[in-house]
Coordinates of C-alpha atoms and ligand atoms in Angstrom, one line a residue:
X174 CA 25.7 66.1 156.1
X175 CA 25.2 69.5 155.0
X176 CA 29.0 71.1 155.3
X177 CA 29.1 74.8 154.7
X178 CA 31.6 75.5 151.7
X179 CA 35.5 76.5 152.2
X180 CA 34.6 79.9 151.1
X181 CA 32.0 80.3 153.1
X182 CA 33.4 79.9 156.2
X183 CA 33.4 82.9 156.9
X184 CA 30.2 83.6 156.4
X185 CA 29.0 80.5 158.0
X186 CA 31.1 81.4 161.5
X187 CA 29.6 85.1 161.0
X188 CA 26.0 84.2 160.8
X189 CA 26.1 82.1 164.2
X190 CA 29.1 84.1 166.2
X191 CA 28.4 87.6 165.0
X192 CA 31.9 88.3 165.4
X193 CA 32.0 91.2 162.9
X194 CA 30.5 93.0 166.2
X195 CA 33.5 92.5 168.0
X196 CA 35.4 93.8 165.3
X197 CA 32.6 96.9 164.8
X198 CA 33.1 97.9 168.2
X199 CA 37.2 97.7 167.8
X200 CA 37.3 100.5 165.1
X201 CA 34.6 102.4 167.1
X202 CA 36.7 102.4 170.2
X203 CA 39.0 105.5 169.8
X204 CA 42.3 106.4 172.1
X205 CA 43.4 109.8 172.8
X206 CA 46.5 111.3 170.9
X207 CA 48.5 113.7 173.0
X208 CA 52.1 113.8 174.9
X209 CA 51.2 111.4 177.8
X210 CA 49.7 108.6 175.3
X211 CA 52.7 106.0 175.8
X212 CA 51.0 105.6 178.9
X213 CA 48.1 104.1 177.4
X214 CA 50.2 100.9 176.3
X215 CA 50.9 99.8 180.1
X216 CA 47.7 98.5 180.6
X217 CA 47.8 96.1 177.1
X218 CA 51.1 95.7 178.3
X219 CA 50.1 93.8 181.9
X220 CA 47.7 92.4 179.8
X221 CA 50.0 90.4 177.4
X222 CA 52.8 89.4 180.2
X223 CA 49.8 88.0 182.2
X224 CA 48.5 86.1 179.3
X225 CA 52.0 85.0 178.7
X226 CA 51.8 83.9 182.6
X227 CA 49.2 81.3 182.0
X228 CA 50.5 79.7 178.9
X229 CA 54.4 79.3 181.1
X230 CA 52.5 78.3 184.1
X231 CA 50.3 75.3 182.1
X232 CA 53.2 74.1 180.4
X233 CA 55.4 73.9 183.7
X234 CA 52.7 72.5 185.2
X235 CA 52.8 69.6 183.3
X236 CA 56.3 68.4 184.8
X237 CA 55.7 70.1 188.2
X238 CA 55.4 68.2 191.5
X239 CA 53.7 70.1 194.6
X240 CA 55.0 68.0 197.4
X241 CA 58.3 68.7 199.8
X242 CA 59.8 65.5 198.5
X243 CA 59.2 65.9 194.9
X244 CA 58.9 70.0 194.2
X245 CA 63.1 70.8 194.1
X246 CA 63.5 67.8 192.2
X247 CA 60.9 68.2 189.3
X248 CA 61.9 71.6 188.8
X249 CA 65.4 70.1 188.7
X250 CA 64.4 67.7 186.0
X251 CA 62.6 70.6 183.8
X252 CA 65.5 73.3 184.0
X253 CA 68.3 70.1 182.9
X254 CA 65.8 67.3 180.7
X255 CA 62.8 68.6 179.5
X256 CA 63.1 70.0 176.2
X257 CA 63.5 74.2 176.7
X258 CA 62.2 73.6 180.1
X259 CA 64.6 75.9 181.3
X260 CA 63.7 79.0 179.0
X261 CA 60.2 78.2 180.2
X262 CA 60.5 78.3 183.9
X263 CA 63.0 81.4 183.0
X264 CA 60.3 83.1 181.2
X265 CA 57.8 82.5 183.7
X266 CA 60.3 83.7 186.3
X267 CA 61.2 86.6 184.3
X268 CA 58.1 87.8 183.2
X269 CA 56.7 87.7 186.7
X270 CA 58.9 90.1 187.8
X271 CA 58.4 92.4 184.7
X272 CA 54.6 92.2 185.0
X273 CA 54.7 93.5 188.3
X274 CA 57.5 96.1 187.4
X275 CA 54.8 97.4 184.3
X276 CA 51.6 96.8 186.9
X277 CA 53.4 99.3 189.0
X278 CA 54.3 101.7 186.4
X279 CA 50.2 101.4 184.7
X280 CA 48.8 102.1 188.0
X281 CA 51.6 105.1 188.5
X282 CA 50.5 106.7 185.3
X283 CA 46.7 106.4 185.8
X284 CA 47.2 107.7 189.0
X285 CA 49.3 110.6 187.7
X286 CA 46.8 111.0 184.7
X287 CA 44.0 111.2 187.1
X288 CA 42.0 108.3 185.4
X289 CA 40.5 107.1 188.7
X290 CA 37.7 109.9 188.8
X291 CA 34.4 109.7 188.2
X292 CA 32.9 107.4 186.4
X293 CA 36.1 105.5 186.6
X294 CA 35.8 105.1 190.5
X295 CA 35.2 101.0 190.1
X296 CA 38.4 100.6 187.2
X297 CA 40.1 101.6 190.5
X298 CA 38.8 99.2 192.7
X299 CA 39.4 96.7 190.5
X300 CA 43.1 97.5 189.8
X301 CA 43.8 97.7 193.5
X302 CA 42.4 94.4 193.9
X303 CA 44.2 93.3 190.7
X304 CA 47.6 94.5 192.3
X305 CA 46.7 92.6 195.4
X306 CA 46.5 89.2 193.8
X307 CA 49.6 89.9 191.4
X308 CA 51.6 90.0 195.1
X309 CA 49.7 86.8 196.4
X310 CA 50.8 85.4 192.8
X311 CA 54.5 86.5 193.4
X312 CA 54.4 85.2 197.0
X313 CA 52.5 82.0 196.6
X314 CA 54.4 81.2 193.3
X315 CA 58.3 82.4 195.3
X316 CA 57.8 79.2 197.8
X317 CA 56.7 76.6 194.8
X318 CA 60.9 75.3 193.5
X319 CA 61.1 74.5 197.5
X320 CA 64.4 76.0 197.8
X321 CA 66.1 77.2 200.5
X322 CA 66.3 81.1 200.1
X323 CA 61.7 80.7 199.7
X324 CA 61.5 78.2 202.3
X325 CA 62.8 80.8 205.0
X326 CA 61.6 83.8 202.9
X327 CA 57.8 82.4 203.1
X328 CA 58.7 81.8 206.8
X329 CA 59.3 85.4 207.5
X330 CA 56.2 86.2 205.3
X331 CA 53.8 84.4 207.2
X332 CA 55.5 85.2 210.1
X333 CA 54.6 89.1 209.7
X334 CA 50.8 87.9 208.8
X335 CA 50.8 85.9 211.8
X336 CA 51.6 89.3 214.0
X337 CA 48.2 91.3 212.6
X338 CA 46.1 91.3 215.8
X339 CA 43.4 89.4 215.8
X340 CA 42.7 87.7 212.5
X341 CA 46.7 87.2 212.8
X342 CA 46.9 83.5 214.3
X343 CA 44.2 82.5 211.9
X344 CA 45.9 83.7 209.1
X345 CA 49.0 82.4 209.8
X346 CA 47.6 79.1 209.8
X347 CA 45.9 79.5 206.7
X348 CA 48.4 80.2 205.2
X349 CA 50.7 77.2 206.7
X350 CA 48.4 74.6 206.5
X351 CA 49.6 74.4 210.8
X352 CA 52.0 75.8 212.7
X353 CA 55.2 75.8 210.5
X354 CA 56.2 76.4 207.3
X355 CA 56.2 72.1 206.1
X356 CA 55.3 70.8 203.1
X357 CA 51.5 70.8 203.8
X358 CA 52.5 75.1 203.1
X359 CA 53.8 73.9 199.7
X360 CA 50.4 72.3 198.8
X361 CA 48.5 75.2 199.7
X362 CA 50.5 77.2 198.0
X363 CA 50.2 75.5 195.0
X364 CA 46.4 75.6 195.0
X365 CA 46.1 79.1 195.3
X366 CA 49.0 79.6 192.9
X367 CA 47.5 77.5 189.8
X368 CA 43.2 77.4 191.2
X369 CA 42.5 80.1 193.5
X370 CA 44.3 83.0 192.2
X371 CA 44.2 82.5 188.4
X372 CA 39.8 82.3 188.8
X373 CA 39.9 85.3 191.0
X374 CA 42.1 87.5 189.1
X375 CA 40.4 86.4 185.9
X376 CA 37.2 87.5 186.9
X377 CA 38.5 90.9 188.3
X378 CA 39.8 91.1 184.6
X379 CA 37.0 90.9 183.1
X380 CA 35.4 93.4 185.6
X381 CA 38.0 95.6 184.7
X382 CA 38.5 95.6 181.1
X383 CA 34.9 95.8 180.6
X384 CA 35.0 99.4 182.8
X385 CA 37.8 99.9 180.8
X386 CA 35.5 99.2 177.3
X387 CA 32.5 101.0 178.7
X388 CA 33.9 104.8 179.7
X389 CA 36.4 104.5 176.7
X390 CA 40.3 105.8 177.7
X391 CA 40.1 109.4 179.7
X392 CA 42.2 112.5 178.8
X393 CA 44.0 113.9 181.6
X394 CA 42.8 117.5 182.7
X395 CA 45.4 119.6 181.7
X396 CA 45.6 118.2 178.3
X397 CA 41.4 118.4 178.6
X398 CA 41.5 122.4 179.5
X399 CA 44.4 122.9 177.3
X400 CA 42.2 121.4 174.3
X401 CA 39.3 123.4 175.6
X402 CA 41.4 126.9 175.6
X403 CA 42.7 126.4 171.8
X404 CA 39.0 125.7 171.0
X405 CA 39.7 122.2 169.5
X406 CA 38.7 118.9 170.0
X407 CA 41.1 116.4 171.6
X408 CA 43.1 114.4 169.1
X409 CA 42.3 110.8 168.9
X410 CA 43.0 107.6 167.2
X411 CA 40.9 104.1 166.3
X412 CA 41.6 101.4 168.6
X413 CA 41.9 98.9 165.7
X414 CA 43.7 98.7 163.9
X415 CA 46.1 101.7 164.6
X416 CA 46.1 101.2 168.7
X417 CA 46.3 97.1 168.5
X418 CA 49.5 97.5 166.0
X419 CA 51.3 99.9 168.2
X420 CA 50.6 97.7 171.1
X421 CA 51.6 94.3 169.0
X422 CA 55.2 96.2 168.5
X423 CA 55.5 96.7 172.2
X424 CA 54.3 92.8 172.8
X425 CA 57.2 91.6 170.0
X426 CA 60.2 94.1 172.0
X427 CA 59.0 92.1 175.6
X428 CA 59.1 89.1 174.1
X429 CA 62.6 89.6 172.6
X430 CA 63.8 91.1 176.3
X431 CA 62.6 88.1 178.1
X432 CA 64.4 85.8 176.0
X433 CA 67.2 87.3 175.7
X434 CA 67.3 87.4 179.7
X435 CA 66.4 83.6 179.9
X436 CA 69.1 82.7 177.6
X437 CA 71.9 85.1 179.1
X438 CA 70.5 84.5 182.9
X439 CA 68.6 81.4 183.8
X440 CA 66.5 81.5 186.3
X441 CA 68.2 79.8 189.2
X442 CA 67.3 77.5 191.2
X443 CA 69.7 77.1 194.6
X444 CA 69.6 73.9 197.0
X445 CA 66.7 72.3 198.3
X446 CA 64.8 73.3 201.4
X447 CA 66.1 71.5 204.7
X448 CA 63.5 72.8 207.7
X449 CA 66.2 71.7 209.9
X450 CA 68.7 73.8 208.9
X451 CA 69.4 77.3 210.3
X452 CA 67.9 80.1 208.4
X453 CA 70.9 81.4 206.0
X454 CA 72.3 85.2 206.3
X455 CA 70.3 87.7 203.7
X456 CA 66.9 86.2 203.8
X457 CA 65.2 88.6 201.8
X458 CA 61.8 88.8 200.1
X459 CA 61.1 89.1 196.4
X460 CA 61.7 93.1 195.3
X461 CA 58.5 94.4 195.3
X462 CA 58.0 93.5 198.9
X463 CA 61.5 94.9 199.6
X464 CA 59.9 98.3 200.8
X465 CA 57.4 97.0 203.5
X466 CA 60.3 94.3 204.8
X467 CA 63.0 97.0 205.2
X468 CA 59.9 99.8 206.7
X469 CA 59.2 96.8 209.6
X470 CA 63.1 96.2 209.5
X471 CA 63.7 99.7 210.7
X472 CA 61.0 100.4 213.9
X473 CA 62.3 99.8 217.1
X474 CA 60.9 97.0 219.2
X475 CA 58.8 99.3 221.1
X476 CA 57.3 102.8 220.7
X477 CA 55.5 104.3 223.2
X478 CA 54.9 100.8 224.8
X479 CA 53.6 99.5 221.7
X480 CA 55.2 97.0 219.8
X481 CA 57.2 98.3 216.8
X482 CA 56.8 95.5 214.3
X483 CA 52.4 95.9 215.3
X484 CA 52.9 100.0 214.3
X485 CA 54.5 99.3 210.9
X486 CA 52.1 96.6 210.1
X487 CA 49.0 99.5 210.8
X488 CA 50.6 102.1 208.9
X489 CA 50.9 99.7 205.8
X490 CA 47.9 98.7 206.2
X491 CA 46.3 102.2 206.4
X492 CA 48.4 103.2 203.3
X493 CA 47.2 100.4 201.4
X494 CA 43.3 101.7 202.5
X495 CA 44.4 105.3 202.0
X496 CA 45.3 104.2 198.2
X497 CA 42.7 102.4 197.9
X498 CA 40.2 105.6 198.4
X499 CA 42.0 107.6 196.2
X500 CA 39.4 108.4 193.8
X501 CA 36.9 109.4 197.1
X502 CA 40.1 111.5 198.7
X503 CA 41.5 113.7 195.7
X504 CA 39.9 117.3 195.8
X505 CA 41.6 118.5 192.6
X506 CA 43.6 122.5 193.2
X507 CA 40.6 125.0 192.6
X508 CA 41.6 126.9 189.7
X509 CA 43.7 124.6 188.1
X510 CA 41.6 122.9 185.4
X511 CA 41.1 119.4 187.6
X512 CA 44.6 119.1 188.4
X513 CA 45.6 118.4 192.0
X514 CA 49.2 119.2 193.0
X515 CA 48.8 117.7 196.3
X516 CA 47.8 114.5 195.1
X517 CA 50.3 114.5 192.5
X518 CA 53.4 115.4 195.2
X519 CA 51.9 112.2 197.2
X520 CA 52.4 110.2 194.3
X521 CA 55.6 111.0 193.9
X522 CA 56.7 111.1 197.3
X523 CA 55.1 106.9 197.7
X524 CA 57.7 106.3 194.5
X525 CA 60.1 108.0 196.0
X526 CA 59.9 106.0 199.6
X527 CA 59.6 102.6 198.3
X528 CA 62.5 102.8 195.7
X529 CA 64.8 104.1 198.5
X530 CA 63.1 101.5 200.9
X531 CA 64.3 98.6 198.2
X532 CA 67.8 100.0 196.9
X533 CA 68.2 99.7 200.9
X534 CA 67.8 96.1 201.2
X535 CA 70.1 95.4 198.5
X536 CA 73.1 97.8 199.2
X537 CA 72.8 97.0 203.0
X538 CA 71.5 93.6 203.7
X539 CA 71.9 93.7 207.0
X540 CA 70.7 97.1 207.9
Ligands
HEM63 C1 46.7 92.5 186.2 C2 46.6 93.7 186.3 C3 46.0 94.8 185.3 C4 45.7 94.6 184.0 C5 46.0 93.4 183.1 C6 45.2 95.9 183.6 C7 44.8 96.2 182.3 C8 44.3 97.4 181.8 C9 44.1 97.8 180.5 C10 44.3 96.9 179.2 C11 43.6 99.1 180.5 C12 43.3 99.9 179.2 C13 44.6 100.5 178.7 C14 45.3 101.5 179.7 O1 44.8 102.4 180.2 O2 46.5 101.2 179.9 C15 43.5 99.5 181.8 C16 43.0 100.7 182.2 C17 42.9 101.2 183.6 N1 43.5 100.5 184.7 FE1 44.3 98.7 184.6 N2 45.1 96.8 184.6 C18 45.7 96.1 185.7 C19 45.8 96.7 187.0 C20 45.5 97.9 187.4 C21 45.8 98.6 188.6 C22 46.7 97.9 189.7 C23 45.2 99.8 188.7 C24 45.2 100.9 189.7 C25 45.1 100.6 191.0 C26 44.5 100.0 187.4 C27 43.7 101.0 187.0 C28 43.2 101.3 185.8 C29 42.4 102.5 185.4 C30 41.9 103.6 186.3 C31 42.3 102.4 184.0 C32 41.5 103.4 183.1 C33 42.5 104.2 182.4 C34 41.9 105.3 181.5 O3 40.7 105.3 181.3 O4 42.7 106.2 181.1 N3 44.7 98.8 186.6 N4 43.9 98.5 182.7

């Protein structure tokens, strides 16, 4: 057999992989330099904590039973006898709720930055649909240890799905595998959890970074006109190695956060799921759901003859189609170089109303 020799590996995997074209395009692709940049690292950021998803998720995976009989108890079994199973499922646990956290603050700072308009019109679409699926993730993934507090959490969920007219009964059952929340819900669960949701979100990646590879990073206006006034060229710097390093420190600091978290505070894991028993006081979603819960919390049963609960599930939904537009609904100011101050206030008034919406549901539980 004709083996190529150890020196020549290199060589040998370069004539059939081409891979120094990867590596050509990498010191080609150039990021912008200027005072907003840190904002550039949320993206790789998601990136790496969703990577860091898959590898947690196939290892639990390995010990993890989807039924109602079996789910409490193998989780059970992999936070007290398999070998760091419980700084796995505490990573995984962890780093779910820090993905979303840095999901939220990416699409904040492209949003701020303006990075949605033209040509980058389909990055947005993408994200939006990327954000989606990280919430199905979060939900789907909450009900999976079968315990009580995301037995009666998913109930609620579904519940408020099952209220959308029309498409709302089917849905409900979709989602329930029936009527109630049983353990046919957990195997659904389960297979859009580890099957469904992985494939779709890892094609929408792919979608995504490859927008992301073919306009290259954009500079937001002011910086733009303010480069354009002083009659220089916007500063910039390569993507590899300089950009990769920078993002490999931030990796290294979330990696050392999430530890240190599953080592002082393990993920817990409550008492199993009785369907019989009444729902406990302070049922309460998962944080990043916190704002929509509390908004549907506060309507009255009735407005105007309509039902309240029907009202707050239309304006979420419209605000979720509102954001969704945003790159077809910004006008930019006239006269202001591409910025838009209205757009910008909107931001931060949607910040500003689902933080106070959250902090709500945990000062006040039962408000
Ligand atoms: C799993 C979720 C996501 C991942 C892994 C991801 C990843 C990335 C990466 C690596 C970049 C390039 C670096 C950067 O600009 O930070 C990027 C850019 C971008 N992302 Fe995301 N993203 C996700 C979700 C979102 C969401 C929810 C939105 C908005 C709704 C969004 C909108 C954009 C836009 C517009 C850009 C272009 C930024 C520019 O050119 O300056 N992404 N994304």
């Amino acid at each position: 057999m004709n083996w190529p020799k150890p020196g020549r590996i290199r060589d040998w995997i370069e004539e059939r992989l081409e891979l120094s074209a990867l590596e050509e395009m990498g010191r080609h692709k150039r990021v912008p330099v200027h005072r907003h940049s840190i904002w550039y690292y949320m993206g790789g950021m998601t990136l790496f904590l969703f990577g860091l998803q898959v590898a947690t998720g196939i290892l639990l995976l390995l010990y993890y039973r989807p039924s109602a009989g079996e789910a409490f108890e193998s989780v059970q079994f992999i936070m007290t006898q398999v070998p760091f199973g419980w700084l796995i499922r505490s990573i995984h646990s962890w780093s779910a709720n820090l993905l979303v956290f840095v999901l939220f603050v990416h699409m904040f700072s492209v949003f701020f930055m303006k990075a949605y308009r033209r040509p980058r019109e389909i990055t947005w679409f993408s994200g939006v649909a990327l954000l989606a699926l990280t919430m199905a993730f979060g939900f789907s993934g909450y009900l999976l240890p079968w315990n009580t507090l995301a037995f009666f959490a998913t109930q609620v969920g579904t519940e408020v799905a099952g209220a959308v007219p029309v498409v709302g009964h089917f849905m409900l059952k979709l989602l329930r595998g029936g009527e109630h929340v049983t353990g046919g819900t957990l195997t659904r669960f389960y297979g859009f959890h580890v099957a469904v949701l992985p494939a779709t979100a890892t094609l929408l990646l792919g979608l995504h970074l490859l927008l992301v590879q073919k306009h290259g990073m954009s500079v937001p206006p002011a910086i733009e006109s303010e480069a354009k006034r002083e009659g220089r060229e916007a500063r910039t710097m390569p993507f590899l190695p300089n950009f990769l390093l920078r993002d490999l420190i931030g990796w290294c600091v979330a990696i050392g956060i999430l530890a240190a978290l599953a080592a002082i505070l393990p993920w817990e894991l409550g008492t199993k799921a009785d369907p019989f028993a009444p729902a406990p006081a302070g049922i309460r979603p998962e944080w990043y759901f916190c704002w929509m819960f509390q908004t549907l919390k506060l309507l009255p049963g009735h407005v105007l003859g309509i039902e309240g609960e029907l009202i707050g599930i239309f304006g979420i939904g419209l605000a979720g189609l509102v954001w969704l537009l945003v790159p077809f609904l910004d006008p930019g100011t006239p006269g202001t170089g591409g910025r838009s101050r209205l757009f910008s206030a909107f931001g931060v008034l949607a910040i500003l109303y689902m933080a106070i919406m959250t902090v709500w549901v945990y000062v006040a539980p039962g408000g």
